[in-house]
Amino acid sequence: MERIEAELFTDGGNDAVVRMPGRRFPGVVVQGDSLHILRGDVAEVAEACERGDLDEARDSAGLLLANLDALLARYEAALDEHEIPRPYGPLRVLVPRGSPLVLAREWDGPRAVKPGGRIHGVQGRARPAGSWIIACMTQGEHVLRLADLRRACSVLLDEAERRFGHELDLSELPVDYYWSLDVAAAFDMSETPTAQLACGQVGDDVAEIAALVRRGPEDVIALWHDLDHLAGVLRLLAHLDLPR
C-alpha cells in the first residue's frame, strides 16, 4: 500500500470529489457498495431489454440516469466552487446528411440520444427518422506521451512476436485486402464518411514498411503516409489475434 496526499474538494463522505497527485482534473471516489448498486442498476436495464420489456427498461434507465446526473451535478458544483474548468467541452452532434437538426442549445457531457430525447434536461429538437444523434466529447485531461507510446508498441510487438514468430509469410495468411478510411475523413466529425472508404492491402503496407527501414537519414519521412501503412500492419496483427 502506498500513502499519498490528495486534494479534497467536497466533504469526505460518499462521492467525494478528489484530485490525485499528477492529475490535472479531480475525479469522484465511488465506494464499493455504491459501485455494486450501480452495477445492479445497469443489470436491471440489460435484463429488461433481454426480456423485451421496454417499459421497465426505460423506467430503470431513467432512475439510473437521474442518479448519475445528481453525481455529475455534485462534481460540477465542486469544480465551479474552486474555479476549475471541466474536463469535457461542448459537444458536436452528428446526424446523417440531409437530416434536419435544430437544438435548443449546446450541452456538456458525452451521450448518445434518440432524436427528441433529453440530455441533462435539455430537449434536443431533432427529427432525423430512425437515427441516433451522436454527441462527441471535444476535450479531455489525458496527455499522449510519445515515450509511453514507444513502450506500449514494444510490449505489444514483443507479444506478437511470441505468438506469431519472427516472421509472417503473407502468402500463407487468409487475408490481404481490407477496408480503409482516409485519415482526414476519419477525424472529420462534421459529416458521416461515405465516399472516403477505400481498400488497403497488407502486401502494400509491408512493402512500404520494408522501404522505410532502408531509407537513409537524408530521406524525408512523411508521417501521414508512413504511419498509415504501419497502422495497416498493426491492424493485421490485431485481426490475426481475433477469437476464432
JSON list of N, CA and C in Angstrom, two decimals, residues 156-157 159-161 163-164 168 173-175 178 202 229-244:
[
{"chain": "A", "resi": 156, "resn": "LEU", "atom": "N", "xyz": [3.64, -4.65, -27.04]},
{"chain": "A", "resi": 156, "resn": "LEU", "atom": "CA", "xyz": [2.71, -5.36, -27.91]},
{"chain": "A", "resi": 156, "resn": "LEU", "atom": "C", "xyz": [3.43, -6.13, -29.02]},
{"chain": "A", "resi": 157, "resn": "LEU", "atom": "N", "xyz": [4.48, -5.55, -29.57]},
{"chain": "A", "resi": 157, "resn": "LEU", "atom": "CA", "xyz": [5.20, -6.25, -30.63]},
{"chain": "A", "resi": 157, "resn": "LEU", "atom": "C", "xyz": [5.98, -7.44, -30.07]},
{"chain": "A", "resi": 159, "resn": "GLU", "atom": "N", "xyz": [4.86, -9.28, -27.68]},
{"chain": "A", "resi": 159, "resn": "GLU", "atom": "CA", "xyz": [3.83, -10.32, -27.53]},
{"chain": "A", "resi": 159, "resn": "GLU", "atom": "C", "xyz": [3.44, -10.90, -28.88]},
{"chain": "A", "resi": 160, "resn": "ALA", "atom": "N", "xyz": [3.34, -10.04, -29.91]},
{"chain": "A", "resi": 160, "resn": "ALA", "atom": "CA", "xyz": [3.02, -10.53, -31.25]},
{"chain": "A", "resi": 160, "resn": "ALA", "atom": "C", "xyz": [4.11, -11.47, -31.75]},
{"chain": "A", "resi": 161, "resn": "GLU", "atom": "N", "xyz": [5.35, -11.13, -31.47]},
{"chain": "A", "resi": 161, "resn": "GLU", "atom": "CA", "xyz": [6.45, -12.00, -31.89]},
{"chain": "A", "resi": 161, "resn": "GLU", "atom": "C", "xyz": [6.40, -13.33, -31.16]},
{"chain": "A", "resi": 163, "resn": "ARG", "atom": "N", "xyz": [3.69, -14.81, -30.17]},
{"chain": "A", "resi": 163, "resn": "ARG", "atom": "CA", "xyz": [2.56, -15.60, -30.67]},
{"chain": "A", "resi": 163, "resn": "ARG", "atom": "C", "xyz": [2.73, -16.06, -32.11]},
{"chain": "A", "resi": 164, "resn": "PHE", "atom": "N", "xyz": [3.29, -15.17, -32.96]},
{"chain": "A", "resi": 164, "resn": "PHE", "atom": "CA", "xyz": [3.30, -15.46, -34.40]},
{"chain": "A", "resi": 164, "resn": "PHE", "atom": "C", "xyz": [4.69, -15.79, -34.94]},
{"chain": "A", "resi": 168, "resn": "LEU", "atom": "N", "xyz": [6.20, -13.38, -40.65]},
{"chain": "A", "resi": 168, "resn": "LEU", "atom": "CA", "xyz": [4.89, -13.83, -41.12]},
{"chain": "A", "resi": 168, "resn": "LEU", "atom": "C", "xyz": [4.95, -13.97, -42.63]},
{"chain": "A", "resi": 173, "resn": "LEU", "atom": "N", "xyz": [-1.27, -16.29, -45.26]},
{"chain": "A", "resi": 173, "resn": "LEU", "atom": "CA", "xyz": [-2.33, -15.64, -44.48]},
{"chain": "A", "resi": 173, "resn": "LEU", "atom": "C", "xyz": [-3.66, -15.68, -45.23]},
{"chain": "A", "resi": 174, "resn": "PRO", "atom": "N", "xyz": [-4.76, -15.77, -44.50]},
{"chain": "A", "resi": 174, "resn": "PRO", "atom": "CA", "xyz": [-6.07, -15.85, -45.15]},
{"chain": "A", "resi": 174, "resn": "PRO", "atom": "C", "xyz": [-6.59, -14.49, -45.61]},
{"chain": "A", "resi": 175, "resn": "VAL", "atom": "N", "xyz": [-5.87, -13.42, -45.33]},
{"chain": "A", "resi": 175, "resn": "VAL", "atom": "CA", "xyz": [-6.35, -12.08, -45.67]},
{"chain": "A", "resi": 175, "resn": "VAL", "atom": "C", "xyz": [-5.24, -11.30, -46.36]},
{"chain": "A", "resi": 178, "resn": "TYR", "atom": "N", "xyz": [-8.23, -5.06, -47.22]},
{"chain": "A", "resi": 178, "resn": "TYR", "atom": "CA", "xyz": [-9.08, -4.66, -46.10]},
{"chain": "A", "resi": 178, "resn": "TYR", "atom": "C", "xyz": [-9.68, -3.28, -46.39]},
{"chain": "A", "resi": 202, "resn": "VAL", "atom": "N", "xyz": [-2.47, -5.41, -47.31]},
{"chain": "A", "resi": 202, "resn": "VAL", "atom": "CA", "xyz": [-1.42, -5.74, -46.36]},
{"chain": "A", "resi": 202, "resn": "VAL", "atom": "C", "xyz": [-0.07, -5.84, -47.08]},
{"chain": "A", "resi": 229, "resn": "HIS", "atom": "N", "xyz": [0.49, 3.29, -43.28]},
{"chain": "A", "resi": 229, "resn": "HIS", "atom": "CA", "xyz": [0.87, 1.93, -43.66]},
{"chain": "A", "resi": 229, "resn": "HIS", "atom": "C", "xyz": [1.21, 1.09, -42.42]},
{"chain": "A", "resi": 230, "resn": "LEU", "atom": "N", "xyz": [1.87, 1.70, -41.45]},
{"chain": "A", "resi": 230, "resn": "LEU", "atom": "CA", "xyz": [2.17, 0.98, -40.21]},
{"chain": "A", "resi": 230, "resn": "LEU", "atom": "C", "xyz": [0.88, 0.56, -39.51]},
{"chain": "A", "resi": 231, "resn": "ALA", "atom": "N", "xyz": [-0.11, 1.45, -39.51]},
{"chain": "A", "resi": 231, "resn": "ALA", "atom": "CA", "xyz": [-1.40, 1.12, -38.89]},
{"chain": "A", "resi": 231, "resn": "ALA", "atom": "C", "xyz": [-2.05, -0.07, -39.58]},
{"chain": "A", "resi": 232, "resn": "GLY", "atom": "N", "xyz": [-1.89, -0.16, -40.91]},
{"chain": "A", "resi": 232, "resn": "GLY", "atom": "CA", "xyz": [-2.45, -1.30, -41.62]},
{"chain": "A", "resi": 232, "resn": "GLY", "atom": "C", "xyz": [-1.84, -2.62, -41.17]},
{"chain": "A", "resi": 233, "resn": "VAL", "atom": "N", "xyz": [-0.52, -2.63, -40.94]},
{"chain": "A", "resi": 233, "resn": "VAL", "atom": "CA", "xyz": [0.15, -3.84, -40.48]},
{"chain": "A", "resi": 233, "resn": "VAL", "atom": "C", "xyz": [-0.26, -4.18, -39.05]},
{"chain": "A", "resi": 234, "resn": "LEU", "atom": "N", "xyz": [-0.38, -3.16, -38.21]},
{"chain": "A", "resi": 234, "resn": "LEU", "atom": "CA", "xyz": [-0.78, -3.40, -36.82]},
{"chain": "A", "resi": 234, "resn": "LEU", "atom": "C", "xyz": [-2.21, -3.95, -36.75]},
{"chain": "A", "resi": 235, "resn": "ARG", "atom": "N", "xyz": [-3.07, -3.46, -37.62]},
{"chain": "A", "resi": 235, "resn": "ARG", "atom": "CA", "xyz": [-4.44, -3.99, -37.65]},
{"chain": "A", "resi": 235, "resn": "ARG", "atom": "C", "xyz": [-4.46, -5.43, -38.15]},
{"chain": "A", "resi": 236, "resn": "LEU", "atom": "N", "xyz": [-3.51, -5.79, -39.02]},
{"chain": "A", "resi": 236, "resn": "LEU", "atom": "CA", "xyz": [-3.39, -7.18, -39.43]},
{"chain": "A", "resi": 236, "resn": "LEU", "atom": "C", "xyz": [-3.09, -8.07, -38.22]},
{"chain": "A", "resi": 237, "resn": "LEU", "atom": "N", "xyz": [-2.15, -7.65, -37.39]},
{"chain": "A", "resi": 237, "resn": "LEU", "atom": "CA", "xyz": [-1.82, -8.43, -36.19]},
{"chain": "A", "resi": 237, "resn": "LEU", "atom": "C", "xyz": [-3.02, -8.54, -35.27]},
{"chain": "A", "resi": 238, "resn": "ALA", "atom": "N", "xyz": [-3.78, -7.45, -35.14]},
{"chain": "A", "resi": 238, "resn": "ALA", "atom": "CA", "xyz": [-4.99, -7.50, -34.32]},
{"chain": "A", "resi": 238, "resn": "ALA", "atom": "C", "xyz": [-5.99, -8.48, -34.91]},
{"chain": "A", "resi": 239, "resn": "HIS", "atom": "N", "xyz": [-6.12, -8.48, -36.23]},
{"chain": "A", "resi": 239, "resn": "HIS", "atom": "CA", "xyz": [-7.06, -9.38, -36.90]},
{"chain": "A", "resi": 239, "resn": "HIS", "atom": "C", "xyz": [-6.65, -10.85, -36.69]},
{"chain": "A", "resi": 240, "resn": "LEU", "atom": "N", "xyz": [-5.37, -11.11, -36.79]},
{"chain": "A", "resi": 240, "resn": "LEU", "atom": "CA", "xyz": [-4.89, -12.49, -36.63]},
{"chain": "A", "resi": 240, "resn": "LEU", "atom": "C", "xyz": [-5.13, -13.01, -35.20]},
{"chain": "A", "resi": 241, "resn": "ASP", "atom": "N", "xyz": [-5.24, -12.08, -34.26]},
{"chain": "A", "resi": 241, "resn": "ASP", "atom": "CA", "xyz": [-5.41, -12.49, -32.86]},
{"chain": "A", "resi": 241, "resn": "ASP", "atom": "C", "xyz": [-6.88, -12.56, -32.46]},
{"chain": "A", "resi": 242, "resn": "LEU", "atom": "N", "xyz": [-7.80, -12.27, -33.39]},
{"chain": "A", "resi": 242, "resn": "LEU", "atom": "CA", "xyz": [-9.21, -12.34, -33.06]},
{"chain": "A", "resi": 242, "resn": "LEU", "atom": "C", "xyz": [-9.62, -13.77, -32.68]},
{"chain": "A", "resi": 243, "resn": "PRO", "atom": "N", "xyz": [-10.55, -13.92, -31.74]},
{"chain": "A", "resi": 243, "resn": "PRO", "atom": "CA", "xyz": [-11.04, -15.28, -31.40]},
{"chain": "A", "resi": 243, "resn": "PRO", "atom": "C", "xyz": [-11.67, -15.93, -32.63]},
{"chain": "A", "resi": 244, "resn": "ARG", "atom": "N", "xyz": [-11.36, -17.18, -32.85]},
{"chain": "A", "resi": 244, "resn": "ARG", "atom": "CA", "xyz": [-11.90, -17.91, -34.00]},
{"chain": "A", "resi": 244, "resn": "ARG", "atom": "C", "xyz": [-13.01, -18.85, -33.55]}
]
